[in-house]
């Protein structure tokens, strides 16, 4: 292996070098801005993470996700192969290039273009076996990347072969970057093939190169040979310059995102530092489009997670807010996202930036005097005083008052169990605060949290049982209560297990719908199923567990029109009743309300089914 | 005083020569479903906030149509946004969105 030319520079390296300098400068400035926007606590967390052993875990995750795209492989093999071919293949090409320079021309390592255009500046001699090894590996890797490229082009025409019904609609900036990326590898292949007779090549480039020469035996000085190196360099330069303005920004931001996420950094008020990295880490791959019911059922493509992040990147905060306020926050997209972008949290921050309802007087009625018994809230405090020493506090929740059968069933079960309980909001109470938080008003939610905590903590109970998954999630995660919090499905399962209640099994065929707030958002899947198995024949569906659908009536989507909600709930009922069950069971009053409207099947809360069959 | 479960409203005069429907027009633009309100009062009867205060969505819609922004301003943000009214509404109005939009326009720049 020896240097072919006396000069180590040629004008064609300029587009590539300019692009590289630009992207490195951009990366440096962006990194400083992101770290600067972090609060001091988070800066400390980040430093602590970088200088601890945990950084190896992050490094492994970066390797598995950014290069190998493990989560995409899990979704679809062809899609995974395509992504890995581009990411890991290109990474290997860079590694081989640098190794070659390191071994054969170490004095040229300071020139950034040398590893990239290695075969222009260097030539193989007969004696270097190592050189032929690297040339072989280079050709093999290039073939790997090119196979990914063929799949990428095929995907544009037949995306169903890749397990995707819908894919991203590209804007001009994404298109320019994508075509530049697609051009890089064939151009490199052509350039190296043309030069294989001059500087050597392996099975791929030498083989194709000899075919070219068979057609026409050209020499290096001929005018139409050099432009191929120019084209290769320009495609690289264009790709680098378009990188920050296209979806490919995720190549830069995803490793940082993984490190920050593993360092435990979260943002709760606005998307400034961590949130920005998260938004730029969205690769707009389109994998979240199919799971999103707003896109697939309600045809609201603008509300999809990828379009929301695009609005934010284009500084269209009004449009982003619109997308956020029609989102059901069912988190189906977050579960599907190969990058792990938590769009629900991002959307909540967007709402929080724009919505504020809080004034001194907003909820002053919460603090009316205890002696004034004309209001139920204070009556509730008093009934608590009568029965402060109980085992269980039962909090039905606002929505459960709209489905009275559920609260009646729960009262029956609690009475049958013999537990001492206090039905704390029998006469109505205040909201748990999650709906107002989901609308973006954190301060207002804090007031409700404070009042409810006061109310619950003055009754010395061990357990708080609620019938509403919205309340359950909020009590569990945002309240500091002196008692454990259970959803009624968990509580009934516990009562059954210790034998405090007994039920007569029936032969009814039951299908269970996992409410989003209970299942995906709180991780309670097994308890309701165990209860239903003991009372009837539980049928499984294609939408169990993480695949469960949203009823469409989520409290998070304040701007979603009723028509769209109905379309979605009708669709869910149809999908869940394909096996003709007798009862559609759920564990959320909102889901029950949503499904009851379709009038196609008997919809019951899990507590009702249990209460009907108590021994 | 005996609690009959409802209150008598103070008598009020309405100046029909003054057209102040700007707020209502804004509301309709952002939430078209507001136009389908039939003033049945189901929202008010199920309201969580209504148990403790005079907050009444039916009345808010009425005040909004009349353009009485002065009466609206102090009460509009008392809503807890629990969403019961939305499930109860026979016409499927996005009641929570209505409250949020009115809040936005009435309190623009006034809330910390």
XYZ file of C-alpha atoms in Angstrom:
727
model
C 0.000 0.000 0.000
C 1.509 3.307 -0.997
C 0.572 6.892 -1.696
C -0.304 7.310 -5.332
C -0.099 11.072 -5.514
C 2.459 13.503 -4.206
C -0.257 15.903 -3.079
C -2.594 14.936 -0.283
C -5.230 17.400 -1.472
C -7.565 17.654 -4.425
C -10.272 20.301 -4.895
C -13.037 17.681 -4.958
C -12.647 17.045 -1.228
C -13.898 20.582 -0.498
C -17.707 19.954 -0.483
C -17.257 17.073 1.937
C -14.867 19.000 4.193
C -17.087 22.093 4.293
C -20.082 19.903 5.193
C -18.117 18.142 7.909
C -16.853 21.381 9.456
C -20.396 22.776 9.356
C -21.967 19.772 11.044
C -19.303 19.572 13.745
C -19.705 23.285 14.521
C -23.463 22.861 14.618
C -23.161 19.882 16.934
C -20.837 21.759 19.273
C -23.088 24.827 19.515
C -26.229 22.719 19.940
C -24.603 20.693 22.696
C -23.607 23.827 24.606
C -27.095 25.305 24.219
C -28.781 22.124 25.433
C -26.551 21.756 28.477
C -26.941 25.458 29.264
C -30.737 25.153 29.200
C -30.672 22.382 31.801
C -31.323 23.310 35.437
C -28.306 22.952 37.731
C -29.626 19.724 39.285
C -29.853 18.107 35.897
C -26.383 19.297 34.880
C -25.082 17.605 37.994
C -27.028 14.420 37.207
C -25.578 14.394 33.703
C -22.008 14.815 34.954
C -22.518 12.164 37.610
C -23.829 9.752 34.980
C -20.964 10.407 32.567
C -18.333 9.755 35.241
C -19.937 6.625 36.643
C -19.974 3.007 35.515
C -23.509 3.475 34.249
C -22.117 5.238 31.207
C -21.171 1.796 29.841
C -24.811 0.794 30.010
C -25.692 3.915 28.042
C -22.925 3.129 25.583
C -24.288 -0.378 25.084
C -27.784 1.031 24.582
C -26.463 3.536 22.035
C -24.771 0.672 20.172
C -27.885 -1.513 20.237
C -30.408 1.200 19.387
C -28.611 3.817 17.271
C -26.494 1.387 15.258
C -28.260 -1.978 15.350
C -31.821 -0.635 15.754
C -32.868 -3.531 17.963
C -36.411 -2.255 18.568
C -37.084 -1.999 14.840
C -35.914 -5.593 14.370
C -38.484 -6.611 16.937
C -41.198 -4.934 14.916
C -40.235 -6.199 11.471
C -37.131 -7.999 10.219
C -36.963 -6.377 6.816
C -37.424 -2.926 8.295
C -34.775 -3.684 10.902
C -32.341 -4.947 8.274
C -32.824 -1.794 6.213
C -32.136 0.547 9.133
C -29.186 -1.481 10.405
C -27.660 -1.656 6.934
C -27.565 2.127 6.736
C -26.522 2.887 10.291
C -24.213 0.014 11.175
C -22.921 -0.381 7.605
C -21.951 3.257 7.336
C -20.408 3.143 10.790
C -18.274 0.146 9.720
C -17.191 1.949 6.543
C -15.961 4.858 8.656
C -14.146 2.465 11.011
C -12.447 0.550 8.148
C -11.427 3.825 6.500
C -9.789 5.122 9.651
C -8.056 1.805 10.323
C -6.626 1.820 6.813
C -5.211 5.311 7.228
C -3.957 4.435 10.678
C -2.036 1.422 9.388
C -0.841 2.514 5.967
C -0.559 6.310 6.178
C -0.490 7.365 9.829
C 0.998 10.750 8.967
C -2.232 11.593 7.070
C -4.582 11.058 10.038
C -4.950 14.803 10.544
C -6.655 15.153 7.152
C -10.389 14.490 7.627
C -10.957 13.606 3.968
C -8.228 10.991 3.745
C -10.174 7.996 5.145
C -13.201 8.884 3.026
C -11.414 9.212 -0.308
C -8.751 6.648 0.570
C -8.818 4.875 -2.756
C -8.222 8.094 -4.640
C -5.064 8.980 -2.759
C -3.678 5.513 -2.040
C -3.037 2.508 -4.222
C -2.514 -1.140 -3.459
C 0.759 -2.825 -4.199
C 1.196 -6.502 -4.838
C 2.799 -7.120 -1.456
C 0.212 -5.947 1.099
C -1.985 -8.796 2.180
C -3.430 -6.642 4.938
C -4.442 -4.089 2.341
C -6.409 -6.659 0.401
C -8.105 -7.688 3.653
C -9.310 -4.137 4.268
C -10.307 -3.732 0.647
C -12.352 -6.924 0.956
C -14.019 -5.756 4.167
C -14.732 -2.361 2.605
C -16.392 -3.981 -0.404
C -18.368 -6.361 1.771
C -19.635 -3.517 3.959
C -20.449 -1.406 0.937
C -22.466 -4.288 -0.482
C -24.294 -4.511 2.855
C -25.182 -0.798 2.768
C -26.242 -1.027 -0.875
C -28.566 -3.939 -0.052
C -30.173 -1.671 2.573
C -30.515 1.042 -0.044
C -32.308 -1.306 -2.430
C -34.745 -2.128 0.375
C -35.206 1.589 1.143
C -36.146 2.281 -2.470
C -38.444 -0.757 -2.526
C -40.096 0.513 0.671
C -41.120 3.727 -1.084
C -43.276 1.615 -3.427
C -44.385 -1.274 -1.205
C -44.305 -0.311 2.447
C -46.637 -3.172 3.402
C -43.742 -5.564 2.829
C -42.086 -3.782 5.770
C -45.082 -4.131 8.087
C -46.156 -0.513 7.683
C -49.541 0.560 6.373
C -48.691 4.241 6.572
C -45.439 6.079 6.304
C -44.181 9.620 6.675
C -45.044 12.210 4.064
C -41.744 13.915 3.327
C -41.224 17.656 3.035
C -38.671 19.125 0.626
C -35.932 19.330 3.262
C -36.360 15.687 4.211
C -36.416 14.736 0.545
C -33.190 16.577 -0.266
C -31.439 14.961 2.695
C -32.842 11.531 1.876
C -31.854 11.611 -1.798
C -28.398 12.893 -0.822
C -28.084 9.970 1.591
C -29.259 7.526 -1.045
C -26.758 8.967 -3.543
C -23.709 8.653 -1.264
C -23.265 4.886 -1.463
C -23.884 4.192 -5.181
C -21.591 7.122 -6.014
C -18.902 5.770 -3.756
C -19.342 2.368 -5.367
C -19.039 3.865 -8.869
C -16.039 6.015 -7.962
C -14.168 3.095 -6.437
C -15.105 0.822 -9.346
C -13.781 3.279 -11.901
C -10.549 3.533 -9.937
C -10.164 -0.189 -9.299
C -7.805 -0.570 -12.254
C -5.737 2.336 -10.972
C -5.603 1.889 -7.201
C -6.967 -1.601 -6.721
C -10.175 -3.049 -5.348
C -11.763 -6.208 -4.067
C -14.430 -8.583 -5.343
C -17.135 -5.948 -5.793
C -15.335 -2.838 -7.015
C -12.654 -4.695 -8.996
C -15.228 -6.965 -10.601
C -17.512 -4.159 -11.692
C -14.495 -1.997 -12.581
C -13.190 -4.615 -15.005
C -16.589 -4.690 -16.698
C -16.394 -0.907 -17.151
C -12.948 -1.278 -18.634
C -14.110 -4.021 -20.907
C -16.552 -1.545 -22.437
C -14.037 1.252 -22.752
C -10.441 1.310 -21.658
C -10.066 4.777 -20.121
C -7.228 6.398 -18.288
C -7.330 8.639 -15.219
C -6.756 11.846 -17.105
C -9.894 11.523 -19.156
C -12.418 14.208 -18.390
C -15.396 12.034 -17.394
C -13.656 9.992 -14.709
C -12.918 12.697 -12.136
C -16.501 14.078 -11.774
C -17.611 10.870 -10.091
C -15.401 11.766 -7.094
C -16.843 15.259 -7.167
C -20.380 13.855 -7.151
C -19.551 11.555 -4.225
C -18.073 14.444 -2.252
C -20.992 16.770 -3.060
C -23.583 14.189 -1.975
C -21.777 13.876 1.362
C -21.555 17.655 1.715
C -25.252 18.162 0.907
C -26.252 15.475 3.368
C -24.194 17.047 6.155
C -25.522 20.523 5.478
C -29.142 19.293 5.321
C -28.704 17.175 8.437
C -29.890 19.761 10.999
C -32.887 20.772 8.868
C -34.151 17.295 8.203
C -35.326 14.226 10.071
C -31.774 12.896 10.078
C -30.919 15.183 13.020
C -31.719 12.157 15.156
C -28.346 10.676 14.152
C -26.719 13.418 16.224
C -29.232 13.826 19.024
C -30.230 10.238 19.776
C -26.996 9.254 21.602
C -27.252 12.386 23.733
C -30.930 11.644 24.364
C -30.122 8.123 25.555
C -27.416 9.419 27.907
C -29.693 12.111 29.326
C -32.578 9.696 29.757
C -30.399 7.179 31.552
C -29.044 9.980 33.753
C -32.601 10.393 35.020
C -33.232 13.829 33.552
C -36.898 14.683 32.963
C -38.619 17.946 32.194
C -41.913 18.821 33.784
C -42.649 22.372 32.771
C -41.373 23.198 29.336
C -39.416 21.626 26.534
C -36.187 23.589 26.779
C -33.150 21.343 27.148
C -34.031 17.684 27.504
C -37.316 18.198 25.654
C -35.516 19.764 22.687
C -33.133 16.818 22.460
C -36.114 14.483 22.631
C -37.933 16.351 19.858
C -34.870 16.314 17.624
C -34.404 12.611 18.346
C -37.692 11.836 16.589
C -36.548 10.277 13.324
C -40.000 10.609 11.731
C -39.731 6.946 10.785
C -43.519 6.656 10.827
C -43.688 3.538 13.006
C -46.016 5.391 15.395
C -48.543 6.151 12.643
C -50.201 2.723 12.505
C -50.743 2.348 16.261
C -52.221 5.862 16.553
C -55.990 5.544 16.442
C -56.351 9.236 15.625
C -54.571 8.518 12.348
C -55.865 5.050 11.544
C -59.495 5.462 12.632
C -60.295 9.154 13.003
C -58.169 10.355 10.029
C -56.566 13.141 12.040
C -53.077 12.813 10.618
C -52.013 16.196 11.915
C -52.302 14.989 15.508
C -49.849 12.134 15.035
C -46.721 12.211 17.165
C -44.377 12.728 14.218
C -46.365 15.709 12.959
C -46.472 17.196 16.440
C -42.684 17.051 16.725
C -42.380 18.560 13.245
C -44.585 21.512 14.249
C -42.333 22.108 17.245
C -39.203 21.940 15.131
C -40.651 24.533 12.775
C -41.545 26.776 15.746
C -45.280 26.428 15.036
C -46.373 26.345 18.658
C -50.057 27.016 17.927
C -50.223 24.008 15.620
C -48.256 21.921 18.090
C -50.722 22.904 20.800
C -53.615 21.940 18.551
C -52.024 18.527 17.978
C -51.377 18.151 21.708
C -54.930 19.014 22.682
C -56.465 16.461 20.313
C -54.113 13.725 21.531
C -55.717 11.047 23.720
C -52.418 10.396 25.544
C -53.102 6.681 25.328
C -49.323 6.204 24.844
C -49.680 3.656 22.052
C -47.165 5.694 20.039
C -44.692 5.827 22.931
C -44.800 2.035 23.269
C -44.163 1.641 19.541
C -41.434 4.305 19.240
C -38.050 2.713 18.466
C -36.255 5.766 19.895
C -38.360 5.909 23.047
C -39.622 9.461 22.583
C -42.220 10.082 25.288
C -44.558 12.264 23.250
C -47.240 12.321 25.935
C -44.845 14.076 28.336
C -43.724 16.447 25.585
C -47.317 17.289 24.711
C -48.136 17.928 28.333
C -45.232 20.383 28.497
C -46.496 22.120 25.355
C -49.889 22.531 26.977
C -48.256 23.699 30.151
C -46.342 26.405 28.291
C -49.549 27.824 26.843
C -52.262 27.183 29.419
C -52.491 28.737 32.831
C -55.721 29.039 34.727
C -54.423 29.628 38.182
C -55.353 32.674 40.256
C -55.570 33.185 43.996
C -59.325 32.934 43.840
C -59.573 29.985 41.489
C -60.336 27.255 43.995
C -60.958 29.344 47.113
C -64.141 27.342 47.662
C -61.971 24.383 48.660
C -61.046 26.079 51.891
C -64.493 27.026 53.135
C -64.856 26.641 56.864
C -65.307 23.133 58.241
C -68.211 24.222 60.419
C -70.275 25.260 57.433
C -71.992 21.978 56.662
C -74.056 23.220 53.741
C -71.489 21.996 51.256
C -70.877 18.302 50.648
C -67.086 18.784 50.722
C -67.227 19.720 54.361
C -69.899 17.145 55.049
C -67.366 14.680 53.753
C -64.781 15.928 56.196
C -67.292 15.472 59.000
C -68.347 11.985 58.038
C -64.668 11.245 58.072
C -64.570 12.450 61.663
C -67.300 9.978 62.538
C -65.493 7.098 60.963
C -61.846 7.979 61.094
C -60.708 4.522 62.067
C -61.500 2.372 59.045
C -59.655 -0.164 56.903
C -60.551 1.197 53.544
C -61.389 4.537 52.025
C -63.463 4.138 48.899
C -63.162 7.066 46.499
C -65.428 6.480 43.489
C -64.187 9.444 41.445
C -66.119 12.022 39.423
C -66.695 9.774 36.419
C -67.957 6.865 38.505
C -70.845 9.051 39.613
C -71.931 8.994 35.977
C -71.976 5.186 36.025
C -73.834 4.592 39.312
C -73.991 0.828 38.769
C -70.254 0.667 39.424
C -70.377 2.454 42.750
C -73.409 0.445 43.872
C -71.570 -2.747 42.978
C -68.499 -1.619 44.880
C -70.590 -0.779 47.960
C -72.121 -4.265 47.785
C -68.723 -5.911 47.506
C -67.281 -3.853 50.354
C -70.243 -4.697 52.575
C -69.979 -8.395 51.713
C -66.293 -8.422 52.527
C -66.908 -7.225 56.055
C -64.171 -4.609 55.832
C -64.770 -1.349 57.670
C -64.958 1.219 54.929
C -65.748 4.855 54.390
C -67.333 5.760 51.054
C -65.729 9.149 51.100
C -67.376 10.764 48.104
C -70.818 9.187 48.337
C -72.292 12.659 48.189
C -69.810 13.932 45.638
C -66.403 15.429 46.125
C -63.737 17.374 44.316
C -61.768 16.160 41.340
C -58.428 14.365 41.792
C -56.695 16.990 39.654
C -55.454 14.844 36.785
C -57.942 16.262 34.237
C -56.854 19.816 34.976
C -53.210 18.729 34.791
C -53.858 17.044 31.448
C -55.278 20.347 30.227
C -51.925 21.917 31.107
C -52.628 23.722 34.386
C -50.140 22.302 36.850
C -50.586 24.931 39.547
C -54.329 24.390 39.649
C -53.766 20.645 39.898
C -51.434 21.240 42.839
C -54.235 22.932 44.785
C -56.556 19.994 44.253
C -53.791 17.580 45.224
C -53.206 19.506 48.437
C -56.872 19.526 49.408
C -57.456 15.860 48.610
C -54.341 14.813 50.512
C -55.643 16.729 53.530
C -59.029 15.011 53.255
C -57.634 11.491 52.900
C -54.917 11.778 55.499
C -57.251 12.794 58.294
C -58.914 9.382 58.053
C -56.515 6.765 59.342
C -57.024 4.035 56.797
C -54.603 1.524 55.350
C -55.949 1.460 51.842
C -57.447 3.883 49.378
C -59.557 2.175 46.722
C -60.729 4.048 43.670
C -62.911 3.008 40.763
C -61.448 5.442 38.296
C -58.100 4.636 36.621
C -57.491 8.356 36.051
C -57.662 8.986 39.805
C -55.692 5.784 40.468
C -52.733 6.854 38.370
C -52.717 10.306 39.900
C -53.089 9.157 43.525
C -50.320 6.683 42.993
C -47.817 8.940 41.254
C -48.516 12.508 42.315
C -49.859 12.221 45.850
C -47.962 11.652 49.064
C -50.550 9.607 50.968
C -50.112 7.650 54.201
C -51.848 4.642 52.679
C -51.494 2.332 49.740
C -53.534 3.122 46.656
C -55.421 0.398 44.801
C -57.691 0.328 41.824
C -60.889 -1.590 42.519
C -59.804 -4.403 40.200
C -56.695 -4.922 42.323
C -58.695 -4.680 45.526
C -61.310 -7.231 44.407
C -58.547 -9.592 43.337
C -57.011 -9.235 46.788
C -60.346 -9.899 48.519
C -60.857 -13.013 46.378
C -57.381 -14.241 47.119
C -57.702 -14.009 50.894
C -61.248 -15.398 50.713
C -63.103 -12.404 52.111
C -65.547 -12.619 49.228
C -66.568 -15.647 47.198
C -68.182 -15.787 43.807
C -70.253 -18.254 41.829
C -68.561 -18.865 38.496
C -70.769 -18.381 35.458
C -70.481 -19.499 31.862
C -70.676 -15.989 30.427
C -68.119 -15.239 27.726
C -66.315 -12.059 28.700
C -63.941 -9.822 26.778
C -61.886 -7.362 28.784
C -60.894 -3.948 27.514
C -57.775 -2.548 29.197
C -58.287 1.115 30.017
C -55.245 3.145 28.890
C -54.728 4.803 32.262
C -54.847 1.467 34.099
C -53.011 -0.731 31.607
C -50.389 0.975 29.514
C -50.018 4.033 31.727
C -49.988 2.254 35.122
C -49.017 -1.309 34.228
C -52.026 -3.053 35.815
C -52.886 -5.884 33.421
C -53.085 -9.109 35.382
C -55.363 -8.340 38.343
C -58.528 -7.530 36.347
C -57.950 -10.610 34.199
C -57.598 -12.863 37.237
C -60.845 -11.521 38.682
C -62.689 -12.079 35.407
C -61.268 -15.578 34.971
C -62.730 -16.564 38.311
C -66.192 -15.279 37.402
C -66.638 -16.278 33.748
C -64.901 -17.393 30.584
C -62.398 -14.725 29.701
C -61.752 -14.564 25.968
C -58.494 -13.161 24.709
C -58.387 -10.689 21.851
C -55.725 -9.309 19.553
C -55.789 -6.148 21.627
C -54.702 -7.379 25.050
C -51.967 -5.864 27.164
C -49.794 -3.237 25.549
C -51.750 -3.582 22.319
C -54.957 -2.452 23.995
C -56.936 0.243 22.247
C -58.169 3.581 23.551
C -61.927 4.037 23.881
C -61.530 7.484 22.308
C -63.151 9.323 25.217
C -59.905 10.085 27.006
C -60.048 13.132 29.229
C -56.735 14.371 27.806
C -58.061 15.298 24.371
C -60.055 18.396 25.163
C -60.271 19.594 21.558
C -61.191 16.287 19.932
C -64.694 16.592 18.418
C -67.406 14.246 19.647
C -67.886 12.771 16.141
C -64.312 11.554 16.121
C -64.640 10.132 19.619
C -67.677 8.132 18.562
C -65.989 6.825 15.430
C -63.161 5.553 17.607
C -65.308 3.958 20.311
C -67.482 2.238 17.671
C -64.348 0.907 16.051
C -63.020 -0.448 19.341
C -66.314 -2.197 20.158
C -66.325 -3.772 16.713
C -62.738 -4.970 17.059
C -63.292 -6.410 20.538
C -66.524 -8.244 19.735
C -65.382 -10.279 16.733
C -65.637 -13.481 18.819
C -69.210 -12.692 19.913
C -68.697 -12.409 23.672
C -71.678 -11.983 25.986
C -70.214 -9.139 27.991
C -67.691 -6.443 27.205
C -66.027 -5.773 30.542
C -63.914 -2.798 31.422
C -62.582 -1.209 34.580
C -62.959 2.484 33.788
C -66.135 4.560 33.990
C -65.083 6.665 30.994
C -64.563 3.582 28.808
C -67.882 2.186 30.004
C -69.700 5.396 29.076
C -68.007 5.399 25.688
C -68.900 1.796 24.835
C -72.429 1.912 26.225
C -73.359 4.492 23.611
C -72.833 2.029 20.783
C -75.682 -0.232 22.041
C -74.173 -3.302 20.408
C -73.212 -5.365 23.391
C -73.748 -5.401 27.117
C -70.995 -3.287 28.648
C -70.267 -3.833 32.316
C -67.704 -2.765 34.807
C -65.710 -5.585 36.341
C -67.115 -4.717 39.783
C -70.676 -5.144 38.513
C -69.991 -8.643 37.212
C -68.438 -9.621 40.542
C -71.240 -8.057 42.612
C -73.903 -9.909 40.592
C -72.274 -13.255 41.268
C -71.365 -12.883 44.928
C -72.089 -15.949 47.049
C -83.048 30.064 55.245
C -84.490 26.887 53.776
C -82.260 25.248 51.226
C -84.404 24.466 48.198
C -81.426 23.299 46.195
C -81.461 26.257 43.840
C -80.917 29.976 44.061
C -82.859 32.923 42.732
C -80.845 35.125 40.398
C -80.609 38.822 40.920
C -82.661 40.761 38.383
C -80.567 42.159 35.588
C -81.062 44.394 32.588
C -79.755 43.562 29.200
C -78.885 46.371 26.783
C -79.802 44.920 23.416
C -78.388 47.948 21.565
C -74.865 46.934 22.500
C -73.603 44.076 20.389
C -70.724 42.407 22.149
C -70.676 38.998 20.530
C -66.950 39.026 19.841
C -66.144 36.444 22.486
C -68.890 34.121 21.302
C -67.653 34.414 17.720
C -64.128 33.554 18.823
C -65.493 30.598 20.740
C -67.435 29.334 17.722
C -64.367 29.633 15.560
C -62.223 27.582 17.888
C -64.888 25.141 19.070
C -67.703 24.931 16.511
C -69.651 22.440 18.629
C -70.577 25.340 20.973
C -73.224 26.373 18.437
C -75.183 23.183 19.049
C -75.823 23.896 22.750
C -79.525 23.542 23.553
C -79.223 25.033 27.047
C -80.698 21.909 28.631
C -78.639 22.345 31.781
C -77.467 18.723 32.085
C -73.912 20.036 32.412
C -74.852 22.255 35.329
C -76.736 19.515 37.135
C -73.834 17.073 37.020
C -71.092 19.617 37.707
C -68.553 18.840 40.444
C -67.718 22.499 40.949
C -71.409 23.365 40.980
C -71.772 21.518 44.304
C -69.723 24.195 46.024
C -70.155 27.364 43.978
C -72.469 29.093 41.545
C -70.465 27.778 38.639
C -72.976 26.800 35.976
C -71.959 26.005 32.416
C -75.446 26.621 31.015
C -75.348 30.100 32.470
C -71.824 30.636 31.187
C -72.949 29.819 27.659
C -75.827 32.230 28.085
C -73.582 35.033 29.383
C -71.147 34.364 26.567
C -73.884 34.668 23.933
C -75.034 37.896 25.536
C -71.494 39.203 25.601
C -71.505 39.789 29.347
C -67.771 39.316 29.770
C -67.713 41.178 33.075
C -69.811 38.561 34.823
C -67.910 35.746 33.133
C -64.431 36.808 34.073
C -64.402 36.084 37.800
C -66.108 32.677 37.582
C -64.729 31.061 34.473
C -61.557 29.583 35.953
C -63.287 27.965 38.917
C -63.977 24.834 36.852
C -61.996 21.740 37.888
C -62.186 20.417 34.309
C -63.176 16.963 35.592
C -65.124 16.317 32.395
C -68.369 14.967 33.818
C -70.366 17.541 31.852
C -68.724 16.393 28.643
C -69.906 12.816 29.168
C -73.355 13.969 30.230
C -73.937 16.445 27.400
C -76.644 15.086 25.056
C -75.266 17.106 22.138
C -71.651 16.058 22.593
C -70.208 19.513 23.156
C -66.537 19.727 24.042
C -67.361 21.464 27.288
C -63.851 21.366 28.712
C -62.503 22.961 25.576
C -65.161 25.678 25.801
C -64.094 26.509 29.351
C -60.426 26.557 28.329
C -61.050 28.797 25.315
C -63.115 31.260 27.355
C -60.375 31.269 29.973
C -57.781 32.006 27.342
C -59.670 34.973 25.931
C -60.964 36.400 29.196
C -57.772 36.097 31.148
C -55.231 36.718 28.389
C -52.230 38.277 30.067
C -53.975 38.623 33.419
C -52.961 35.337 34.967
C -49.497 34.934 36.339
